[in-house]
Coordinates of C-alpha atoms and ligand atoms in Angstrom, one line a residue:
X1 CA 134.4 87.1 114.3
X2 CA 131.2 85.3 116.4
X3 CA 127.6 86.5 116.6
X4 CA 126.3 87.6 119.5
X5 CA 123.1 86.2 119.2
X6 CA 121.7 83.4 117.1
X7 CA 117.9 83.1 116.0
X8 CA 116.9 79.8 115.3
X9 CA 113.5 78.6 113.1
X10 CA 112.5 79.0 109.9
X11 CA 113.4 82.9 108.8
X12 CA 110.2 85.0 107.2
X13 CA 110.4 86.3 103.8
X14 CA 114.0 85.9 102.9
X15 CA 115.1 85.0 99.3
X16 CA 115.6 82.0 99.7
X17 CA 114.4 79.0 102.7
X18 CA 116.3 79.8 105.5
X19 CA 116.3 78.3 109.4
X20 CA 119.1 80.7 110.9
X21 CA 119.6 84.5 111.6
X22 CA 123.1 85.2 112.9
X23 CA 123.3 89.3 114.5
X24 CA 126.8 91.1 115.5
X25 CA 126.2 94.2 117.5
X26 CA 122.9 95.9 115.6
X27 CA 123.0 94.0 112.8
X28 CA 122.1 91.2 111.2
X29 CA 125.4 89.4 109.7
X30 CA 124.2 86.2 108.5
X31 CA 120.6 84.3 107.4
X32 CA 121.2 80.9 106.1
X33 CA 121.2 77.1 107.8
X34 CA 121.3 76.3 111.1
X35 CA 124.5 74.5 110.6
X36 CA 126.0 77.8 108.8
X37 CA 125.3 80.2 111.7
X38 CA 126.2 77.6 114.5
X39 CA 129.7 77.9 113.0
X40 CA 129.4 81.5 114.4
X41 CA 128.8 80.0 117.6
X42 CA 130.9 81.6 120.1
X43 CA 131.6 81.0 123.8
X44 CA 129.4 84.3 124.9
X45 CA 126.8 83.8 121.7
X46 CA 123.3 83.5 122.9
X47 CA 120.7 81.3 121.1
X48 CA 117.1 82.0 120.9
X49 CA 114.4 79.5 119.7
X50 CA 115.0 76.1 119.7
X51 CA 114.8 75.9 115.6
X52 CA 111.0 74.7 115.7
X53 CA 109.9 78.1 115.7
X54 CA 109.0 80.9 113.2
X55 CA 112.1 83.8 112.9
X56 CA 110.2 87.3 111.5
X57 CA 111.4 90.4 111.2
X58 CA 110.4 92.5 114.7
X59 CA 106.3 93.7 114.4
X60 CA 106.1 97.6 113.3
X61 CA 102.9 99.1 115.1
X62 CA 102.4 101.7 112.9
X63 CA 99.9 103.6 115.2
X64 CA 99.4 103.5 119.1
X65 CA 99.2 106.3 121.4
X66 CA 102.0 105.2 123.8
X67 CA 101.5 107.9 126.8
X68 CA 97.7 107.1 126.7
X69 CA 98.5 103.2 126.9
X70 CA 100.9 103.8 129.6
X71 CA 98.3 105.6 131.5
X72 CA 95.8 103.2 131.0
X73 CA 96.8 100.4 133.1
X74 CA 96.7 102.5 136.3
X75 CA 92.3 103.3 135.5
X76 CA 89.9 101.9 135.7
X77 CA 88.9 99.2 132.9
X78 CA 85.3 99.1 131.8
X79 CA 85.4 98.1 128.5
X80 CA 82.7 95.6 127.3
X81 CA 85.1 92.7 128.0
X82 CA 85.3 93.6 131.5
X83 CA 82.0 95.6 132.2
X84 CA 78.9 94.3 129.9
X85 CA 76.1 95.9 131.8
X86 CA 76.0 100.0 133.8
X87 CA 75.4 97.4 137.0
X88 CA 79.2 96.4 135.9
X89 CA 80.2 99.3 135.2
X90 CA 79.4 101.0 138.7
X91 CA 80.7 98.3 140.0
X92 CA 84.2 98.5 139.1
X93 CA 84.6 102.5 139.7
X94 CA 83.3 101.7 143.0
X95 CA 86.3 99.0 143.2
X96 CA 88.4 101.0 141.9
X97 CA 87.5 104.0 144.3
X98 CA 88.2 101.7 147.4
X99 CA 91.9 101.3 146.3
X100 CA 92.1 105.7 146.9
X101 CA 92.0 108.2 149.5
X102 CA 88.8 109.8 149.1
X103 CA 88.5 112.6 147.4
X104 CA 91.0 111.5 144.6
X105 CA 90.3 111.3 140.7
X106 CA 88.6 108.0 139.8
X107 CA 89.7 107.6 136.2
X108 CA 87.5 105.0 134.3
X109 CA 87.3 104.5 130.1
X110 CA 86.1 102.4 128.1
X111 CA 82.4 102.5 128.4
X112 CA 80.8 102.6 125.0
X113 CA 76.4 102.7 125.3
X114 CA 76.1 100.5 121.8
X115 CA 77.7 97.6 123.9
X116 CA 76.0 98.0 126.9
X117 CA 73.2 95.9 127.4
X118 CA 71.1 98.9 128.5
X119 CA 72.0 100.7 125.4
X120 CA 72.6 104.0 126.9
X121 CA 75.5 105.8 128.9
X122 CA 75.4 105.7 132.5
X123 CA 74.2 108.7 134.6
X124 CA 75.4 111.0 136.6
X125 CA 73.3 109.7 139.8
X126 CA 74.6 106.3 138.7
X127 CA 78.4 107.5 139.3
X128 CA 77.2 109.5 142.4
X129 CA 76.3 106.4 143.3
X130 CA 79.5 103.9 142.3
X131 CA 81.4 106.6 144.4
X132 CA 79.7 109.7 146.1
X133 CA 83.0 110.9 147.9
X134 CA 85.7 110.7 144.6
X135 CA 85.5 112.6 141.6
X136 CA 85.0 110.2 138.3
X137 CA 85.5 110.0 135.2
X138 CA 84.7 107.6 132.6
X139 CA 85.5 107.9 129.4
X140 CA 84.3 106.9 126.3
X141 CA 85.7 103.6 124.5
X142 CA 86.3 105.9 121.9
X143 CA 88.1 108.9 123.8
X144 CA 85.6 111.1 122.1
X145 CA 82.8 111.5 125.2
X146 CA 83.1 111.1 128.8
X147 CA 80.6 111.1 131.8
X148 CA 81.2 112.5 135.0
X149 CA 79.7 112.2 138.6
X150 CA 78.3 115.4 140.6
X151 CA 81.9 115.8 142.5
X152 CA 83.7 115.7 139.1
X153 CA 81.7 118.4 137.3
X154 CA 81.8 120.5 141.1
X155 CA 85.6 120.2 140.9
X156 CA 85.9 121.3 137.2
X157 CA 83.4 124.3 138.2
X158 CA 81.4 123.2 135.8
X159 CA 77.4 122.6 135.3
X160 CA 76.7 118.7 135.1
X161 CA 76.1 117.9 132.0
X162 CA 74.9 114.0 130.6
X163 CA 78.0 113.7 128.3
X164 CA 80.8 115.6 128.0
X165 CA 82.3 115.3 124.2
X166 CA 85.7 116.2 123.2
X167 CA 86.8 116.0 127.0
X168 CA 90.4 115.6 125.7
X169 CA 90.1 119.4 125.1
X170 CA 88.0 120.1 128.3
X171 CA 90.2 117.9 130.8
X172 CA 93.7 118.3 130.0
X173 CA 95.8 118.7 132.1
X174 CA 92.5 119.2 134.9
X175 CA 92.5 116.0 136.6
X176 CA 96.3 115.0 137.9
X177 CA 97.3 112.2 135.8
X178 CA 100.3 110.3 136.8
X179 CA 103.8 112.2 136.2
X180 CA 107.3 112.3 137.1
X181 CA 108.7 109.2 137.9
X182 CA 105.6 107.6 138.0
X183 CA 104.9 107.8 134.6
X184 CA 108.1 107.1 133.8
X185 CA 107.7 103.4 135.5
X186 CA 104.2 103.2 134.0
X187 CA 105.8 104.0 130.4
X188 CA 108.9 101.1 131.1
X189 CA 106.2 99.0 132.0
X190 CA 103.9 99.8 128.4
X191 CA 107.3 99.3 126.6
X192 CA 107.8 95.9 128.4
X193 CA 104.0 94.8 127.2
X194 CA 104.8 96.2 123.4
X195 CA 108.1 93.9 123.4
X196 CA 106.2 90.6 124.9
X197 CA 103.9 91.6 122.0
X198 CA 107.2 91.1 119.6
X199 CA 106.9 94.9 118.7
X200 CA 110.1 96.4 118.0
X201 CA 108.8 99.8 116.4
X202 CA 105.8 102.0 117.1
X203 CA 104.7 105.0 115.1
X204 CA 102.4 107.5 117.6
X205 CA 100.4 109.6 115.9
X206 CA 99.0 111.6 118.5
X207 CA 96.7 114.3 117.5
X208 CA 98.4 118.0 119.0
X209 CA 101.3 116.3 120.4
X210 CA 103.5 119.6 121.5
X211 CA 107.3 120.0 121.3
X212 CA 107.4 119.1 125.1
X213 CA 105.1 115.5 124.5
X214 CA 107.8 114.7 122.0
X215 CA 110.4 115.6 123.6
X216 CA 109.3 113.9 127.2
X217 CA 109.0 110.7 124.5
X218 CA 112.3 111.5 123.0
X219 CA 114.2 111.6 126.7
X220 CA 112.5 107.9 127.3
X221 CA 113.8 106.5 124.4
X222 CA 117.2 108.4 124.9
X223 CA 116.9 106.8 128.9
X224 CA 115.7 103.4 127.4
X225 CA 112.8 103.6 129.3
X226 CA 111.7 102.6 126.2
X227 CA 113.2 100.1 124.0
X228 CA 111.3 100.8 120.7
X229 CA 112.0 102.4 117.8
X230 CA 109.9 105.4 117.9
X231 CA 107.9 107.0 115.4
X232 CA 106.2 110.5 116.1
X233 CA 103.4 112.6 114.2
X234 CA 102.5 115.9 115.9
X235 CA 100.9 119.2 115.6
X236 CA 102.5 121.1 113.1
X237 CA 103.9 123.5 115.6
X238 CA 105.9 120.6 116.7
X239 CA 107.5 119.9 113.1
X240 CA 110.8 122.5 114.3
X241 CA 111.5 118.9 116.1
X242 CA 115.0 118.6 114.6
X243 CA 116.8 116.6 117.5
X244 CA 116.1 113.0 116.2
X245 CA 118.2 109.6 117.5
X246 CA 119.4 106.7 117.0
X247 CA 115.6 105.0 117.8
X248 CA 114.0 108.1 117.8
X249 CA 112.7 110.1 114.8
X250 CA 109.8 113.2 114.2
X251 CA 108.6 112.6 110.7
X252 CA 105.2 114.5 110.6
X253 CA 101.9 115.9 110.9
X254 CA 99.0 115.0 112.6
X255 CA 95.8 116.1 110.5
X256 CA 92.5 115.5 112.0
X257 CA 89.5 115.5 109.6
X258 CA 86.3 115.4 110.4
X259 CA 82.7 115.5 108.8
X260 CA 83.0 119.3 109.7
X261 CA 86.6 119.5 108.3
X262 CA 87.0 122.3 105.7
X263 CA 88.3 121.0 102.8
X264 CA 90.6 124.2 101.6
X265 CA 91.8 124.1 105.1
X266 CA 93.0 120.4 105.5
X267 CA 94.6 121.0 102.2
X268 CA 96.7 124.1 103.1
X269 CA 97.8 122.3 106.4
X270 CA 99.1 119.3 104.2
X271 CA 100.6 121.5 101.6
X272 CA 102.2 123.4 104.7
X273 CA 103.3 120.2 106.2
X274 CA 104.7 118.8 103.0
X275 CA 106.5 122.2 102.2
X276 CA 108.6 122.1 105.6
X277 CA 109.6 118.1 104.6
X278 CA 107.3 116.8 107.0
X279 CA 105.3 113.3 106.3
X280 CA 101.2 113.9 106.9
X281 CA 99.7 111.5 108.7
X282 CA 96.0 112.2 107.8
X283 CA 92.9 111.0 110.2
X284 CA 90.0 110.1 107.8
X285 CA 87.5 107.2 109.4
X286 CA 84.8 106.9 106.4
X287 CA 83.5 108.8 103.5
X288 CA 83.3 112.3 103.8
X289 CA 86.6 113.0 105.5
X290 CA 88.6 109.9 103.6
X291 CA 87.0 112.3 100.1
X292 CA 88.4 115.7 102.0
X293 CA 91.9 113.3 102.8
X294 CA 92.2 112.2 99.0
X295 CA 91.6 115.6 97.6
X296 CA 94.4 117.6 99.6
X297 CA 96.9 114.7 98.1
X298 CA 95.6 115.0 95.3
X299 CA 96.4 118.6 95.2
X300 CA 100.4 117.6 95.7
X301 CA 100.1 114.7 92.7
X302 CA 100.7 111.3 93.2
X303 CA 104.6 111.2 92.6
X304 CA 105.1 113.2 95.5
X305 CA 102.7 111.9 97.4
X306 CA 104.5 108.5 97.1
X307 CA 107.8 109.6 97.9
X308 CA 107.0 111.1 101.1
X309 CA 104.7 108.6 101.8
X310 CA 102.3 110.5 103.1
X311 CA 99.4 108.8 105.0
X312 CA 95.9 108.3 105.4
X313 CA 95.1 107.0 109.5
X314 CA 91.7 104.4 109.8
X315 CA 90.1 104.2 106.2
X316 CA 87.9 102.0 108.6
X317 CA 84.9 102.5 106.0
X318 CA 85.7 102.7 102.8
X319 CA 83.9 101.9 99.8
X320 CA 85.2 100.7 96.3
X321 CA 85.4 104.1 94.8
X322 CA 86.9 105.8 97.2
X323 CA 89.9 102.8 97.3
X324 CA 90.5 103.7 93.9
X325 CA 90.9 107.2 94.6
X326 CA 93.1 106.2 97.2
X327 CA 95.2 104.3 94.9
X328 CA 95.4 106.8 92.4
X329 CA 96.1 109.4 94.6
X330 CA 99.6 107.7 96.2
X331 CA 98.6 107.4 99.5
X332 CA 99.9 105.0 102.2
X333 CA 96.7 103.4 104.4
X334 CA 97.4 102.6 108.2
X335 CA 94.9 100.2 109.2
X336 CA 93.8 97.9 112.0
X337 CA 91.6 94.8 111.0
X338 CA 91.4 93.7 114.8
X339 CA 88.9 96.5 114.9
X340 CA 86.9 93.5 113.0
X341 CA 87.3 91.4 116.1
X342 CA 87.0 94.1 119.2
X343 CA 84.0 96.1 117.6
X344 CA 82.3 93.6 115.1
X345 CA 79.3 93.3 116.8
X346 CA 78.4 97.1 117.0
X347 CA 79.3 97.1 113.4
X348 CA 76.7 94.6 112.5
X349 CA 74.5 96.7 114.6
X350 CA 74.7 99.4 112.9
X351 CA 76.0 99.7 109.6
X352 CA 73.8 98.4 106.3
X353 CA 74.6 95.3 104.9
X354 CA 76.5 97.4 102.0
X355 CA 78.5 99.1 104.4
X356 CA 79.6 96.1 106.0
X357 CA 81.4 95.1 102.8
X358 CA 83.0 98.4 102.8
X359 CA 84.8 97.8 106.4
X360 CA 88.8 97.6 106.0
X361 CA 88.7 96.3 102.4
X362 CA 92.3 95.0 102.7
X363 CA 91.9 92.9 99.5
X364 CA 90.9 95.4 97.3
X365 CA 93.6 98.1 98.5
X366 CA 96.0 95.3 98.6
X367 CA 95.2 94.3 94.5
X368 CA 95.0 98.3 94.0
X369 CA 98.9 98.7 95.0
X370 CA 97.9 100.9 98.1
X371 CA 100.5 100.5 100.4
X372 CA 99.0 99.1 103.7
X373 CA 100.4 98.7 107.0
X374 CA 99.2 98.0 110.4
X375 CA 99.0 99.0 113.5
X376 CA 96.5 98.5 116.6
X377 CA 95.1 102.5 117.0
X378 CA 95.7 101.1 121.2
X379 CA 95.1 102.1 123.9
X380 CA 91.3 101.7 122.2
X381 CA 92.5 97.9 121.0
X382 CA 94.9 95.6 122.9
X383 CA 98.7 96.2 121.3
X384 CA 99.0 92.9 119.7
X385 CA 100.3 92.5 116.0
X386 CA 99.0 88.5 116.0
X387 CA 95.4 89.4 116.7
X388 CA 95.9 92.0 113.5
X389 CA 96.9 89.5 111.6
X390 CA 94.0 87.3 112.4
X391 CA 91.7 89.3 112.2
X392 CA 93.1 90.1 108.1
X393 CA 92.7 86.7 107.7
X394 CA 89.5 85.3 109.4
X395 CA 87.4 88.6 109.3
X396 CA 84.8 87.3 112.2
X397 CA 83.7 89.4 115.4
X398 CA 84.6 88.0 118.8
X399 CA 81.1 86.0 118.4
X400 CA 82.3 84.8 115.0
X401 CA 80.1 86.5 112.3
X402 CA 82.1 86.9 109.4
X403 CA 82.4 90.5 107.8
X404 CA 83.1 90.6 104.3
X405 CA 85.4 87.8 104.4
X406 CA 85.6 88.8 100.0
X407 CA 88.2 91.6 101.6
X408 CA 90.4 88.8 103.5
X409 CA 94.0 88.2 102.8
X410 CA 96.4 85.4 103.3
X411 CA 98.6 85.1 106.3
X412 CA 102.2 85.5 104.9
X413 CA 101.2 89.5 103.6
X414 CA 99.4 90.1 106.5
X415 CA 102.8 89.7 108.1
X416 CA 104.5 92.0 105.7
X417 CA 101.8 94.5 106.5
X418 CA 102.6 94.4 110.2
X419 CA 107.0 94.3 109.5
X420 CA 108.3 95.8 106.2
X421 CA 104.9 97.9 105.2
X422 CA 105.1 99.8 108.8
X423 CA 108.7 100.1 108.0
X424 CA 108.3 102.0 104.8
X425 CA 105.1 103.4 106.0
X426 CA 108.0 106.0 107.9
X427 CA 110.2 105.5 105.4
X428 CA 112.9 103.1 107.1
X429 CA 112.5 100.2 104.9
X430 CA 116.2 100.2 104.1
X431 CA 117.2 100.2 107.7
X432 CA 114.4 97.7 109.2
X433 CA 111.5 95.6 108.6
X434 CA 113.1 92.8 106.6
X435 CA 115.6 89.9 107.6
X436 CA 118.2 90.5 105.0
X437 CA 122.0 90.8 105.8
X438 CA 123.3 94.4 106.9
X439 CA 119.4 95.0 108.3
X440 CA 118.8 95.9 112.0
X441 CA 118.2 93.1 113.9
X442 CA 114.6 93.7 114.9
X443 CA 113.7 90.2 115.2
X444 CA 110.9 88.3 116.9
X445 CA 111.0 84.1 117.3
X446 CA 107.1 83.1 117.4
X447 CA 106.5 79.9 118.3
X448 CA 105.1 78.9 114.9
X449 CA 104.6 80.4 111.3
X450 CA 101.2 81.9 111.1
X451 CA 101.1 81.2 107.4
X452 CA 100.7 77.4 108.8
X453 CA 98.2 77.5 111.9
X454 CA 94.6 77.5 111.4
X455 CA 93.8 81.1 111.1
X456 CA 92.0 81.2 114.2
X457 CA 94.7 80.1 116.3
X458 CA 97.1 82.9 115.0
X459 CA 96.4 85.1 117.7
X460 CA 97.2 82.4 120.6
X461 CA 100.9 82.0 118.8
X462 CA 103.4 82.6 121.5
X463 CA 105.8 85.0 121.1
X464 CA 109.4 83.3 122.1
X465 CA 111.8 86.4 122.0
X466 CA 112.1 89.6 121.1
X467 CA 115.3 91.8 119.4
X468 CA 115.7 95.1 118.7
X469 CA 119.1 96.3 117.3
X470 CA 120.7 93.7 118.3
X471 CA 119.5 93.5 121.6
X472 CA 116.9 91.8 124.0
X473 CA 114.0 93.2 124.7
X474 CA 112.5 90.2 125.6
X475 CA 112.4 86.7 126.1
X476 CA 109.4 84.3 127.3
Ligands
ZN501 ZN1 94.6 106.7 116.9

């Protein structure tokens, strides 16, 4: 029997040095030499890399918002990259006006007033004046704030106000977003980007994502409008989800908590979760809400906690104590160091020097046995598994000030953090996430190992090709 496909470079993590990957249908039938698997050469076998490269298993992002990402790339950017100063940011709404019939919905994000060289948010006579006859809104970097102009708060029959908080709340479904078969080519298009990226998997877990969000995600997948394996977290309502695929599976909760989270509460909506067989998936940024996170596992005991994997979303700040309790308490961390890149400046501007050591202490959970896995949190940072893994390593902002560089780790587990760990962070470790005989062949061919490039040319690795079950996705 031939392989269909043949992946050539030196293979990540196998048990032995390897240069060759052979698949057959989904799977992965051979790793080896190059001169073993060429024997499975056949006249329709396809070869990817040209045996210089680097052969991983396929990146997991183990959180993204996919819909959100999707609709991103038809607003209006003004993220600090793009738009530094409110001059910049008018600026591009007004560009990005001209391109609509007036009168239409200017959506903008991205704005955050710590990175602004003016400090502050823009105004609303500053968007009247970017674009008097459309309606705008611009969002927060953060998606927790957004500012309108005068026709956007007239159409919402509401009384401008300087900042709107929570608009996810406020604005859904209020101003049109793309649907139908538009969305549908804007989410082939975000599923394109994720497999140029070399993601083969993505876990979304979108805060009250209803039975129909799931199951508009499910019938993508299903279509292969998508090409990932998909993860989903939900609202709780949505745990009845029973109808998983063969790329597709509902394993859990979305728990938000907050500063003003109740603790008795979050803990009766994990023990719920966790009664019905659902995994939690538990928001907790910093401090007070990773202490309210720990404490509702700790109320199910470690043991279980472990087997169903349940998880704890950011631990962005996180100080030594509260690691150990995260250890000791069984919990999985989902994490995204690039954070350390995209938003190290406004942490240097505002957190203490103590809390700065304190920001994703990958080393210490690491050496604590905290299982850790990555994923990028986009649309708020680009979806690319590289720059993660950079950023674990080299721990400098885009300016390059280092931040606690004591938490960095080495190259070669970064990569199991962003592969098997997101794997077993859904509890598919036996199925992906490895290169291994009888494994899916999710498989990405980098140009080069980033165990062996300067760690601040990881991120500018190329990504060759990219397989999932068996299949392209991808290829440069
Ligand atoms: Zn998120």
């Amino acid at each position: 029997l031939k392989a269909d496909l043949i992946a050539l470079g030196a293979v990540a993590g196998y048990l032995k040095p390897a240069r060759a990957v052979a698949v057959r249908a989904a799977r992965i039938v051979f790793v080896g030499s190059e001169r073993e698997a060429l024997a499975l050469r056949g006249p329709s076998t396809e070869i990817l890399g040209d045996g210089r490269g680097f052969v991983t298993a396929g990146f997991v992002d183990a959180h993204l918002h996919f819909v959100a990402l999707a609709r991103r790339t038809v607003e209006v950017d003004c993220s600090n990259q793009r738009a530094p100063s409110i001059a910049a940011v008018i600026e591009a709404i007004r560009k990005g006006a001209d391109r609509l019939p007036a009168g239409t919905w200017v959506r903008a994000f991205g704005y955050d007033e710590s990175f602004l060289v003016e400090r502050r948010a823009p105004t609303i006579a500053e968007l009247d004046h970017a674009s008097p006859a459309h309606p705008v809104r611009l969002l927060h970097r953060t998606g927790h704030a957004a500012v309108l102009n005068s026709l956007g708060f007239a159409r919402l029959g509401m009384a401008p106000r300087d900042v709107l908080h929570e608009p996810g709340e406020v604005l859904k479904d209020r101003i049109p977003t793309p649907r139908g078969a538009e969305l549908t080519q804007l989410v082939r298009d975000a599923s394109r980007r994720l497999s140029a990226a070399g993601i083969t998997c993505f876990h979304d877990p979108t805060p009250g994502a209803s039975i129909d969000d799931l199951d508009r995600l499910r019938g993508w997948v299903e279509a292969s409008d998508v090409s990932q394996r998909v993860v989903t977290y939900g609202a709780l309502e949505a745990s009845s989800v029973t109808r998983n695929g063969e790329r597709y599976r509902h394993a859990g909760v979305k728990v938000m908590v907050s500063e003003a989270s109740d603790a008795d509460a979050v803990a009766a909506a994990v023990a719920d979760a966790d009664r019905r067989g659902m995994q939690v998936a538990l928001h907790a940024v910093e401090g007070g809400p990773l202490v309210v996170a720990i404490d509702a596992l700790r109320r199910l005991g470690a043991a279980r906690v472990r087997e169903r994997r349940h998880r704890i979303e950011h631990a962005a700040l996180c100080p030594p104590a509260i690691a150990a309790e995260i250890a000791r308490c069984g919990a999985t961390v989902v994490t995204h160091p690039q954070f350390l890149t995209s938003f190290g400046e406004k942490y240097l501007a505002e957190l203490s020097v103590e809390e700065r050591e304190w920001l994703y202490p990958l080393r210490t959970l690491h050496e604590a046995r905290v299982p850790i896995a990555f994923g990028s949190d986009s649309p708020i940072a680009a979806p690319w598994p590289l720059a993660n893994i950079q950023a674990a390593v080299e721990r400098r902002t885009e300016r390059g000030h280092p931040l606690a560089p004591s938490e960095s780790i080495d190259a070669a587990t970064a990569l199991t953090l962003h592969t098997r760990a997101g794997a077993a962070a859904a509890r598919f470790d036996h199925a992906f996430g490895s290169i291994a005989d009888g494994m899916l062949a999710d498989l990405v061919v980098l140009a080069a190992d980033p165990a062996t490039v300067a760690p601040g040319d990881i991120s500018s690795i190329s990504v060759r090709a990219t397989v999932i079950g068996g299949k392209m996705a991808w290829a440069a």
